[in-house]
XYZ file of C-alpha atoms in Angstrom:
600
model
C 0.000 0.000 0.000
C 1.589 3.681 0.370
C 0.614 7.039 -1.124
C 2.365 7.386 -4.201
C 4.857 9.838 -4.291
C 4.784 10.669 -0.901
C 8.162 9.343 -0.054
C 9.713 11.390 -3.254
C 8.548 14.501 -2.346
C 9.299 14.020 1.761
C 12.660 12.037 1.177
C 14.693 15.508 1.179
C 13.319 16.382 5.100
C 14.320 12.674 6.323
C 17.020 12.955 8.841
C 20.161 10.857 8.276
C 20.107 9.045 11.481
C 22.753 6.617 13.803
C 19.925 3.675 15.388
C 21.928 3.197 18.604
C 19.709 3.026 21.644
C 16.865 3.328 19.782
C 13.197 1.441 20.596
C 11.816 -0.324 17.473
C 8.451 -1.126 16.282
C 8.362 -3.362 13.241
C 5.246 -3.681 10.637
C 5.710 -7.734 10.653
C 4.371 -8.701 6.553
C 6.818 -5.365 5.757
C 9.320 -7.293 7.350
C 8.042 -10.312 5.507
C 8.275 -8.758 1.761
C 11.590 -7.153 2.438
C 13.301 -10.526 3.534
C 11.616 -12.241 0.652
C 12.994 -9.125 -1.702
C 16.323 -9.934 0.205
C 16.996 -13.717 -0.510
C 15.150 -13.648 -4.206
C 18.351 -10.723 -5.134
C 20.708 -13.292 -3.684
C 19.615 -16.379 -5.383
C 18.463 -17.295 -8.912
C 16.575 -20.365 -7.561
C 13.373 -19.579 -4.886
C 13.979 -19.283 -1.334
C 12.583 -21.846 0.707
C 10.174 -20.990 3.306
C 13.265 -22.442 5.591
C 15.543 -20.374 4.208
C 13.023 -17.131 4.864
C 12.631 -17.639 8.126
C 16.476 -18.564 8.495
C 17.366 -15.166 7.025
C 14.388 -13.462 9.068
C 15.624 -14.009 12.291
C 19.264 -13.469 11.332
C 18.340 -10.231 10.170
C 16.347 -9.379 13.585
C 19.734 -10.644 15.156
C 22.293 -8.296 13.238
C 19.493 -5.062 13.798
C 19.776 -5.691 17.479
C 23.173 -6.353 17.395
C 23.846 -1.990 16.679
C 21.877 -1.729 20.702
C 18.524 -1.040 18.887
C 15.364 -2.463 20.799
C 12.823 -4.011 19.141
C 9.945 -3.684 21.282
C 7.273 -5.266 18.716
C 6.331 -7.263 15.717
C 2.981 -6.628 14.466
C 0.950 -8.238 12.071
C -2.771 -7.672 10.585
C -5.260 -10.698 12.198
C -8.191 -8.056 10.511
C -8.821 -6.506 7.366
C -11.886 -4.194 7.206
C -14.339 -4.100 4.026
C -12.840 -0.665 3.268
C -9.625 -2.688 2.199
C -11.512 -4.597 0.021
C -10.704 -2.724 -3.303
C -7.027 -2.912 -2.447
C -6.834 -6.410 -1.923
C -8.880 -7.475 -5.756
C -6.200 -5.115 -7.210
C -3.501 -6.946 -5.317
C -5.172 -10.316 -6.447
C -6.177 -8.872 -9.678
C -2.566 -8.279 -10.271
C -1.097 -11.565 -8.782
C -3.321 -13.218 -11.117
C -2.467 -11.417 -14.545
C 1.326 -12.364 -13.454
C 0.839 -15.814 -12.789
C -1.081 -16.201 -16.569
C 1.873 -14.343 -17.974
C 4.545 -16.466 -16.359
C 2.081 -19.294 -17.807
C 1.895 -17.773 -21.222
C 5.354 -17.044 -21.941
C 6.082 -20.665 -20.789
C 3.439 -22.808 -22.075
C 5.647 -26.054 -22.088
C 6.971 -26.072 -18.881
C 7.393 -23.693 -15.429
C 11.140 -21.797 -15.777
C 13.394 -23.501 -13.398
C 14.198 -20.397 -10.933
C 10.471 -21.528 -9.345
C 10.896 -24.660 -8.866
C 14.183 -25.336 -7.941
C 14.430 -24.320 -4.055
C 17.806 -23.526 -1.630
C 18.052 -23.460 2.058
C 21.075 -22.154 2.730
C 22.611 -18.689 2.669
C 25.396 -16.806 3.768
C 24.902 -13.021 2.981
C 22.694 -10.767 2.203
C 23.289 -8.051 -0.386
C 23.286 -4.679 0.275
C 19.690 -3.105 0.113
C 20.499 -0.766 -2.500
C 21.108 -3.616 -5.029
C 18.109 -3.756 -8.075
C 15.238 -5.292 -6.808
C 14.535 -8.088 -9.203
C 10.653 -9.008 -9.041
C 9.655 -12.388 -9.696
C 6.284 -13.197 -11.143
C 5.200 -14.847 -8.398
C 5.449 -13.980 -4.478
C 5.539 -17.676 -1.906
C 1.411 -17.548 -1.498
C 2.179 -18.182 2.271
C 5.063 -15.957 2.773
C 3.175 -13.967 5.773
C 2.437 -17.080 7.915
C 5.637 -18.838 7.110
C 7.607 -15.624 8.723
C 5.301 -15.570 11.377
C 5.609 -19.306 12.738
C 8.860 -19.200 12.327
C 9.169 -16.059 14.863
C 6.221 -17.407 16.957
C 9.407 -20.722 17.605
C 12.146 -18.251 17.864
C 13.411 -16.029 20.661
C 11.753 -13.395 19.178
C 7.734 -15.047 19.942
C 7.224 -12.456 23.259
C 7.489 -9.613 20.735
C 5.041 -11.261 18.025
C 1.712 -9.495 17.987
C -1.129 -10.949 15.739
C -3.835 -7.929 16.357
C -7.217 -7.511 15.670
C -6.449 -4.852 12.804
C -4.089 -3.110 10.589
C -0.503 -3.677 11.372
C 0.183 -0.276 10.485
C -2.327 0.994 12.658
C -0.818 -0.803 15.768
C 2.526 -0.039 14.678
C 1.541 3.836 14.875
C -0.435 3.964 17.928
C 2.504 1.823 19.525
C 4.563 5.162 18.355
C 1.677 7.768 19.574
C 2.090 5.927 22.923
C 5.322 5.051 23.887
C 7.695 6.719 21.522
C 9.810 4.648 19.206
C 10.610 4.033 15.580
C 8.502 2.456 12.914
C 10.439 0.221 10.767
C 8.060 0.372 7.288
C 7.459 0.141 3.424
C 4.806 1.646 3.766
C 4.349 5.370 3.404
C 0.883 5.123 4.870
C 2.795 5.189 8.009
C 3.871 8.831 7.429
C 0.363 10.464 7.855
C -0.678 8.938 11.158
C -0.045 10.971 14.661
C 3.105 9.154 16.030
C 3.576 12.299 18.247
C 7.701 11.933 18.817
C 7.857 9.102 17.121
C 9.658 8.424 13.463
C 9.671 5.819 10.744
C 12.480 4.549 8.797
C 11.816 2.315 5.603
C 13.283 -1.160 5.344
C 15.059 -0.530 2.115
C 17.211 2.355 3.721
C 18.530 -0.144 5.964
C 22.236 -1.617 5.270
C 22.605 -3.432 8.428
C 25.465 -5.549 6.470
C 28.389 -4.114 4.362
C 29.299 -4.753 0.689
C 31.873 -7.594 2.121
C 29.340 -9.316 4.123
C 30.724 -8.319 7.362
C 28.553 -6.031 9.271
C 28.739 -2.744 9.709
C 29.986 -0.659 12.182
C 27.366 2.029 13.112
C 23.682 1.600 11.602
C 22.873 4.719 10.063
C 20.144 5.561 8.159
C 17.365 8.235 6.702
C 14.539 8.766 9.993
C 11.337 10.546 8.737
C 9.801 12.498 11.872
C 6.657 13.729 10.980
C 5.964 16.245 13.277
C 9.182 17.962 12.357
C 8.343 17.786 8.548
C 5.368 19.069 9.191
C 6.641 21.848 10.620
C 9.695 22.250 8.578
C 7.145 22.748 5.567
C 5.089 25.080 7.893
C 2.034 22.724 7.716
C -0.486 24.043 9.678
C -2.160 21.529 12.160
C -5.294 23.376 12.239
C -5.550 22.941 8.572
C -4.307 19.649 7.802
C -1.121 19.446 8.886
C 0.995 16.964 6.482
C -2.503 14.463 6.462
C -3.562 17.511 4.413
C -0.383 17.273 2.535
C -0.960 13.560 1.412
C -4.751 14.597 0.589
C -3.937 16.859 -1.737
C -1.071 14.558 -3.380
C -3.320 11.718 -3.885
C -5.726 14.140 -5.840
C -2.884 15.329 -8.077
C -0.002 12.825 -7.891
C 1.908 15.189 -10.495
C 1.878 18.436 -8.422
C 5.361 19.563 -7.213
C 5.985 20.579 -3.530
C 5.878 23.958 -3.573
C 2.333 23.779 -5.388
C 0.950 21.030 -2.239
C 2.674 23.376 0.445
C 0.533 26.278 -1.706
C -2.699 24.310 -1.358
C -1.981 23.303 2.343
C -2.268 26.649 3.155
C -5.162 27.478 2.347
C -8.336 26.856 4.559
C -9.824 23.025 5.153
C -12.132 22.224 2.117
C -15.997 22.376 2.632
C -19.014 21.111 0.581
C -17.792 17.343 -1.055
C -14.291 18.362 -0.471
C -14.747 18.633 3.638
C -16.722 15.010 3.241
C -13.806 13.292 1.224
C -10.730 15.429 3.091
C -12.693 13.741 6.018
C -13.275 10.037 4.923
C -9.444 10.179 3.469
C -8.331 11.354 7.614
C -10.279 8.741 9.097
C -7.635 5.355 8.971
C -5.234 7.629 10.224
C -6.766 8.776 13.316
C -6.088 7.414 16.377
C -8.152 5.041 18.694
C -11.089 7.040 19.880
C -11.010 5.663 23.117
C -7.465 3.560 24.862
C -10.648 0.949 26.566
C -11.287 -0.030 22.606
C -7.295 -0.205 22.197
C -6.698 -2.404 25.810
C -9.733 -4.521 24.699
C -8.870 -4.970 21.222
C -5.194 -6.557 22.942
C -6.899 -8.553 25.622
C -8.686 -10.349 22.773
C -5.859 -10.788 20.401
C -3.649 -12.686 23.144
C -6.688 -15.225 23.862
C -6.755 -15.765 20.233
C -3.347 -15.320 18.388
C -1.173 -17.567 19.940
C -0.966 -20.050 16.805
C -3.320 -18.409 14.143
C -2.614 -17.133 10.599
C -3.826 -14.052 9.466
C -6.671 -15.685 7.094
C -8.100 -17.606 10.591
C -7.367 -14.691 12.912
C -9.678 -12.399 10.049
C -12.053 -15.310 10.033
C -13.059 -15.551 13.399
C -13.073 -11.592 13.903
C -15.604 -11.355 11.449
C -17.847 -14.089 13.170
C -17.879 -13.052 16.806
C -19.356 -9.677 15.938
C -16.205 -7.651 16.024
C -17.891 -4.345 15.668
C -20.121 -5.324 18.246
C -17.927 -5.824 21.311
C -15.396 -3.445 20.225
C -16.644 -0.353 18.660
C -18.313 2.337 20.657
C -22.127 3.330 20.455
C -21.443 6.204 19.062
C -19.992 5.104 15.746
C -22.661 5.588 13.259
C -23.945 2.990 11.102
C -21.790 3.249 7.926
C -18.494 3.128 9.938
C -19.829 -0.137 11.399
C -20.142 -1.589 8.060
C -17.247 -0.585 6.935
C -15.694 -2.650 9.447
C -17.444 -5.652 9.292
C -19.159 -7.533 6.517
C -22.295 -9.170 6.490
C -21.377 -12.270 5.855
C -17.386 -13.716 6.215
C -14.761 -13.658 3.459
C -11.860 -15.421 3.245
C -8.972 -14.045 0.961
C -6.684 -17.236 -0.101
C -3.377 -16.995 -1.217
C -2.528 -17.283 -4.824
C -0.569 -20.480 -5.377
C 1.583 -21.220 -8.051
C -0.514 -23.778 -9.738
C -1.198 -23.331 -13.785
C -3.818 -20.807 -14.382
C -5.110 -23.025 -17.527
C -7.100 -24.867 -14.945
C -9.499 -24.694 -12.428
C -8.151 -23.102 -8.979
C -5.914 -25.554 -6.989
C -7.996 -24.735 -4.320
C -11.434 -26.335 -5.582
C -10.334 -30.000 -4.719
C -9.595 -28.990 -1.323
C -12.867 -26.882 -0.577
C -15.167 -29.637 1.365
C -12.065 -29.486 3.763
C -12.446 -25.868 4.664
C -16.813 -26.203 4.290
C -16.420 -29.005 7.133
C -13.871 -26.747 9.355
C -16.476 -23.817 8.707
C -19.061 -25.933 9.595
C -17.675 -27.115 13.145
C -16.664 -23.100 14.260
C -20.347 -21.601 12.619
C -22.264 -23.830 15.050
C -20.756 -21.421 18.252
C -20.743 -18.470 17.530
C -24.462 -16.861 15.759
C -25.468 -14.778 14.010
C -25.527 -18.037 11.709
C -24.987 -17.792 7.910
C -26.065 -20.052 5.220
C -22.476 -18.979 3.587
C -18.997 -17.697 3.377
C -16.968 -15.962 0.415
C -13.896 -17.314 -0.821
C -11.530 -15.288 -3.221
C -8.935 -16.854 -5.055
C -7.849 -16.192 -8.587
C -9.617 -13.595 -10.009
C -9.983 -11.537 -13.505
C -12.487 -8.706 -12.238
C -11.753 -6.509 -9.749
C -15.700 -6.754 -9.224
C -15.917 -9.998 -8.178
C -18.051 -11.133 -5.590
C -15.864 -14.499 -4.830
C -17.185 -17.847 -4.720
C -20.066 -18.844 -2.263
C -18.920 -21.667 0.069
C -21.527 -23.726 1.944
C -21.635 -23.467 5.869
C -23.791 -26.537 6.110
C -26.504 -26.431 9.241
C -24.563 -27.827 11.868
C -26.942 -29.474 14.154
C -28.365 -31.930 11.481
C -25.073 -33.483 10.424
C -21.597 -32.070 12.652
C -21.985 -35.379 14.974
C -21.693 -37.953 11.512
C -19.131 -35.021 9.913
C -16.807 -35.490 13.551
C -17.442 -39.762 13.510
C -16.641 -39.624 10.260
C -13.337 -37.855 10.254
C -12.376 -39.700 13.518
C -13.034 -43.012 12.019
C -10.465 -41.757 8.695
C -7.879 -41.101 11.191
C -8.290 -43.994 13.645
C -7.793 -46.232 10.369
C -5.063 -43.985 9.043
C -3.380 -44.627 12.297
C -3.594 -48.101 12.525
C -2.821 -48.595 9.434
C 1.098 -46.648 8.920
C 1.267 -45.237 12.586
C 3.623 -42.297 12.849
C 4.061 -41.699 9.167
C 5.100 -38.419 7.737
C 2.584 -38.390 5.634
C -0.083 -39.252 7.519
C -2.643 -35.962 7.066
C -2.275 -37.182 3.091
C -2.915 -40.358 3.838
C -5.920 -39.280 5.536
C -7.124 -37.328 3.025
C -6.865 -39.834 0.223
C -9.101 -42.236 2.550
C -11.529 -39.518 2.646
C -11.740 -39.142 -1.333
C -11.984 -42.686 -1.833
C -14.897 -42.713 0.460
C -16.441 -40.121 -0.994
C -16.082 -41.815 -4.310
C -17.523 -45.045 -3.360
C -20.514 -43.547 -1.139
C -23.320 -41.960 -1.897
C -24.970 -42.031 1.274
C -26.525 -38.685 1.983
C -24.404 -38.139 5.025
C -21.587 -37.948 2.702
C -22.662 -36.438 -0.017
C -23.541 -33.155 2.232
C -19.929 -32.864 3.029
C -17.955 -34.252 0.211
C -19.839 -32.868 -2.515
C -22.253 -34.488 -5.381
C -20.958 -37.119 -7.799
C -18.773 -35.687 -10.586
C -16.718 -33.249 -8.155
C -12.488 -33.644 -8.541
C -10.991 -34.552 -5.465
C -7.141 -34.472 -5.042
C -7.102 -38.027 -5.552
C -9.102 -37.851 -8.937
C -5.356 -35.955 -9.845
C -3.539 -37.781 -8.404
C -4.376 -41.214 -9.235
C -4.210 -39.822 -13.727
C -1.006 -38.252 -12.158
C 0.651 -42.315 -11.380
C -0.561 -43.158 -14.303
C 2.768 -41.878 -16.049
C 6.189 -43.632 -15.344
C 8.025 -41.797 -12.485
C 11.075 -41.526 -14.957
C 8.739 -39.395 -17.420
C 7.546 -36.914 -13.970
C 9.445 -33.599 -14.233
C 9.168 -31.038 -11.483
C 8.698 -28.070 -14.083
C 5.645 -29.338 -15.950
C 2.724 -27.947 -15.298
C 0.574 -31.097 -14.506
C 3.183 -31.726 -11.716
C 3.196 -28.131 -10.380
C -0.463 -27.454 -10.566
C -0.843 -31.353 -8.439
C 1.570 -29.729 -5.923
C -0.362 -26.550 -5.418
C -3.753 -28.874 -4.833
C -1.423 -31.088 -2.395
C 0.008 -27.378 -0.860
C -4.202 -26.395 -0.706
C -5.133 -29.804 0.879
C -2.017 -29.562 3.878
C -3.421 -26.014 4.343
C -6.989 -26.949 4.568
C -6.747 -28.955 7.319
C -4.275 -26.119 8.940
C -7.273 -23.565 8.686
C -9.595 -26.886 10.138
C -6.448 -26.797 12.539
C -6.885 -23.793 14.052
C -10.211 -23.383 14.054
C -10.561 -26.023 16.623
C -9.684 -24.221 19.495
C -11.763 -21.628 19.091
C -14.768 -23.384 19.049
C -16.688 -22.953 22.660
C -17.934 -26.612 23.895
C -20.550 -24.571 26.196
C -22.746 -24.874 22.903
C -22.339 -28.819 22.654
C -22.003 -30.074 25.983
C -22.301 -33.802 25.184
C -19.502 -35.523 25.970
C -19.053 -37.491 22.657
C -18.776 -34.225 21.269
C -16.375 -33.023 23.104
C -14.213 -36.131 23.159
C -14.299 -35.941 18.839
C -13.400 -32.657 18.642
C -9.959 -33.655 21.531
C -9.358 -36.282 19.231
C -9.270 -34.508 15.759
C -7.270 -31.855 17.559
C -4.889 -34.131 18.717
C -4.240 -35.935 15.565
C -3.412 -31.943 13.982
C -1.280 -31.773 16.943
C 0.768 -34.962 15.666
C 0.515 -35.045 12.523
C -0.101 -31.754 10.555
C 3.377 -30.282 9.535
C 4.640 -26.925 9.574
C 4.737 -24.919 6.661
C 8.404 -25.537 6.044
C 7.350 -29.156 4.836
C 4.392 -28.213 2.858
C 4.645 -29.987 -0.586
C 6.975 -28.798 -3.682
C 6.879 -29.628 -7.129
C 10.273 -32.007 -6.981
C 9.116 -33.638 -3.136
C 5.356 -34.449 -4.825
C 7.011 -36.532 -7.772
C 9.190 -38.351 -5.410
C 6.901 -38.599 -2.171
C 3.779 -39.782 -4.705
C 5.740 -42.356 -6.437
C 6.680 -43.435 -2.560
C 3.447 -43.979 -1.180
C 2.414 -45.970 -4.330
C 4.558 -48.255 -4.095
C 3.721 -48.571 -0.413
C 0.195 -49.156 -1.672
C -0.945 -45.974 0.506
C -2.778 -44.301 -2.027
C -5.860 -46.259 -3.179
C -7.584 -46.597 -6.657
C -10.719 -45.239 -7.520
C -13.775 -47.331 -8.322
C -13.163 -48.725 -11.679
C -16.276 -46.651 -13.054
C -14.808 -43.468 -12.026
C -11.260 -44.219 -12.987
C -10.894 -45.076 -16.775
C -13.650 -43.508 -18.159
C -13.376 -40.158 -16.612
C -9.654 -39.956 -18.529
C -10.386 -38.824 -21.441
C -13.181 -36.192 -20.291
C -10.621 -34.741 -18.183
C -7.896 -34.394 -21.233
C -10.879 -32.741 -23.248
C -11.346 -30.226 -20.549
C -7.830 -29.634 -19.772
C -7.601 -28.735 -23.578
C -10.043 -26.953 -23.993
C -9.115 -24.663 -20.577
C -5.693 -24.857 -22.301
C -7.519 -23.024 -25.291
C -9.198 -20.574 -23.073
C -6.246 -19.183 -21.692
C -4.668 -18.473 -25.043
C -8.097 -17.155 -27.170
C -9.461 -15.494 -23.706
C -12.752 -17.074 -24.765
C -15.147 -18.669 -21.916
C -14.166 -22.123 -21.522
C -16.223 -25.460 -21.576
C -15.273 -26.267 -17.987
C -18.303 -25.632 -15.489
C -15.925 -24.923 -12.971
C -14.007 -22.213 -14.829
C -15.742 -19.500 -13.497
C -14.162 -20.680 -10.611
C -10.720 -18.871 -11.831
C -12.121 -15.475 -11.622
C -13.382 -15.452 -7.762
């Protein structure tokens, strides 16, 4: 996000600055992006989600090393409705990238991401070319963030119930302290004495590697800008400033300062100059602010974002947090009617339906369990994946009545792992496992129990792919073809469906089902996640799915579909896969139903 050109026009009044003994407050998915920025410039092949977090914390090591403080890492766990149109853009433009990596490669996926390193020695210097790969780790944010939540650094962690950037500046507002940013946004807020530096300024290591000796770099102080330009408060102040920049981004300084001068706009101009102030004002009362905390320590201990976003949206948010006297258009602003859920783009081939689909019923079953505690209770939720149109409304995902079917939906998932575990024990694999059993079963049963779960008859499941995926010799399987990478995105959407069906679990309150077989399901699915669900560090890769597929096959772990849904259903899937291949290239609406799906 950021105001553009509000960092060229301020850069001149930043304040060359040494960092010793000073208190820092870091905007955690900034941090993310700029270590990502870091190891892609060092390394032709992608940076592991090991390596990331490797490099994260050594970088959080070598800042405190110069006797800086870092006081706290914050991260959204909310995104109002407001921040909607930002985030289609962003997925708009994720999207477009991902079909032009796609188009430009039609035969196979260019080897710089696939291939994958772990290790790494230096970093470059920051003022090295950023180089801008196609397409950003889809779960960069939450890899960073586990990986801090297991290193010394977890007491600082801070998953909040909002903007990071918002915490980050009241943090400043309250206790002093430096803002380490990329975003400019940061610039307009009241951070009374406080400052903000920008991650790229920082050189923390020298051209040799070796680090360097005092940590110097460009401080913007606000307050002191504002008055350096003679902004007056009463009329703006520099929140003025960036008002009248974004409404002519090609005006020079001396013409803003000219229009800062003059009194606060009124009519439509006093609305808008208004509704542009209000993100950037501070909490209207510190009882919202102390709440707002209380609440994100019960809850953030182990949640991503997406979950954290999730379940703000369903306890009524607004509600307990938001004062009476917030009218009713802020309200909505802040909290939808009904829940969305913004998914990561993975890097799966955009000639096909969404990686995601196969893995939905997953993520309908873990929305199922959490709806039935917490009303109001909605008959849906809103995914967004992939998307061409900025206007999208997502895709509608089914939050199935809970009371007529969550006791079979628990036995049922139980009874898949009880069998998974007696079957290979402590097996590495074992959530896959799992999930195979549940796609077979879904395939051979069309008991109505099932169905309401799993889907009708003539839905893909993962192990629809997989199983036309074996039937290829392994020697034939490359890592950079796109059948391979879009199977490891569906296996990367799978692991991370039962991670969201993971974390929900806690957070469901047993007060609303107080039978004990209940309660003695849910302990037992939680406990199996507990064991068995791996950390994002292990999630699948195109190279480990050709090798660990091949392996459970010949362990005889992955079982065949009925014979009625496995050979004739071939060559019906070949004629859609062409004919989506087709799509992409002519633009015209394919002849898969589920193609729609691929602008959500």
């Amino acid at each position: 996000m950021g105001i553009p050109h509000l960092l060229t026009h301020l850069q001149p009044y930043a304040v060359e600055t040494p960092l010793t003994g000073t208190s820092l407050i870091i905007d955690g998915p900034s941090l993310a992006y700029h270590i990502w920025h870091l190891c892609s410039r060092t390394q032709d092949a992608r940076p592991s989600y090991a390596l990331l977090i490797k490099a994260c914390i050594a970088w959080l090591n070598a800042l405190q090393s110069h006797d800086t403080k870092i006081t706290a890492i914050y991260f959204d766990g909310f995104l109002p409705p407001s921040k909607r149109p930002v985030r289609m853009d962003r997925l708009l433009k994720t999207t477009l990238k991902l079909r032009q990596l796609h188009q430009a490669n039609p035969a196979s996926c260019p080897e710089q991401y696939i291939n994958e390193v772990d290790d790494i020695t230096t970093f470059r210097k920051a003022s090295d070319q950023r180089r801008e790969p196609a397409h950003i780790p889809a779960f960069l944010v939450p890899a960073i963030l586990e990986g801090l939540r297991a290193s010394p650094f977890q007491p600082l962690v801070r998953l909040v119930p909002g903007e990071a950037d918002v915490y980050c500046a009241q943090h400043a507002l309250d206790e002093g302290g430096c803002v380490i940013t990329t975003d400019s946004d940061l610039l307009v807020h009241d951070l009374g004495s406080g400052s903000v530096i920008m991650f790229w300024s920082l050189n923390i290591l020298s051209p040799d590697g070796t680090p360097v000796q005092t940590l110097s770099t460009p401080r913007f102080t606000p307050t002191d800008i504002a008055k350096r330009l003679n902004l007056d408060p009463s009329k703006g102040g520099l929140r003025r400033f960036a008002y009248e920049l974004t409404l002519n981004p090609n005006i020079s300084l001396p013409q803003i300062v000219e229009a800062c001068s003059k009194p606060v706009p009124v009519g439509r101009q006093k609305v808008a100059f208004k509704k542009f102030c209000k993100p950037y004002a501070p909490f209207p009362e510190e009882r919202i602010m102390l709440e707002a905390k209380e609440h994100a320590k019960k809850l953030a201990g182990k949640l991503d974002p997406r979950v954290s976003e999730m379940n703000l949206q369903a306890i009524s948010f607004v509600t307990r947090f938001l004062p009476s006297t917030f009218d009713p258009e802020d309200r909505l602003e802040i909290v939808p009617e009904e829940p969305s859920i913004f998914l990561p783009t993975l890097l799966d081939c955009p000639a096909r339906t969404s990686a995601w689909q196969e893995s939905l019923y997953v993520r309908e079953a873990a929305l199922t369990v959490y709806h039935s505690c917490y009303p109001p209770r909605w008959t849906f939720a809103r995914e967004f994946r992939r998307t061409l149109n900025v206007e999208s409304k997502g895709t509608k995902i089914r939050v199935i009545d809970p009371h007529q079917s969550l006791p079979k939906l628990l036995d049922t998932l139980t009874g898949i792992f009880d069998n998974t575990a007696a079957i290979i024990g402590n097996h590495p694999e074992f959530i896959l496992v799992a999930h195979f059993q549940l796609d077979k079963l879904y395939s051979e049963h069309n008991a109505e129990t099932v169905k309401i779960f799993f889907g009708e008859p003539g839905e893909d499941k993962v192990l629809t792919s997989v199983r036309e995926f074996l039937t290829r010799p392994q020697s034939s399987a490359s890592p950079r073809d796109w059948t391979t990478v879009h199977l490891a995105a569906q296996l990367q959407a799978t692991y991370y469906s039962w991670r969201f069906f993971h974390q929900i679990l806690p957070l469901v309150r047993p007060a609303y089902h107080p039978s004990e077989r209940y309660l003695i399901l849910l302990e037992m699915m939680h406990d199996y996640f507990n064991k068995y669900l791996p950390p994002l560090t292990q999630f699948p890769t195109p190279s480990s799915t050709i090798e660990t597929l091949y392996r459970l096959e010949a362990a005889g772990l992955i079982p065949n579909l009925p014979q009625a849904q496995n050979t004739p259903t071939a060559e019906p899937t070949a004629k859609k896969r062409k004919a989506a291949e087709i799509s992409a290239k002519t633009r015209r609406v394919s002849s898969n139903p589920f193609a729609m799906l691929d602008e959500e």
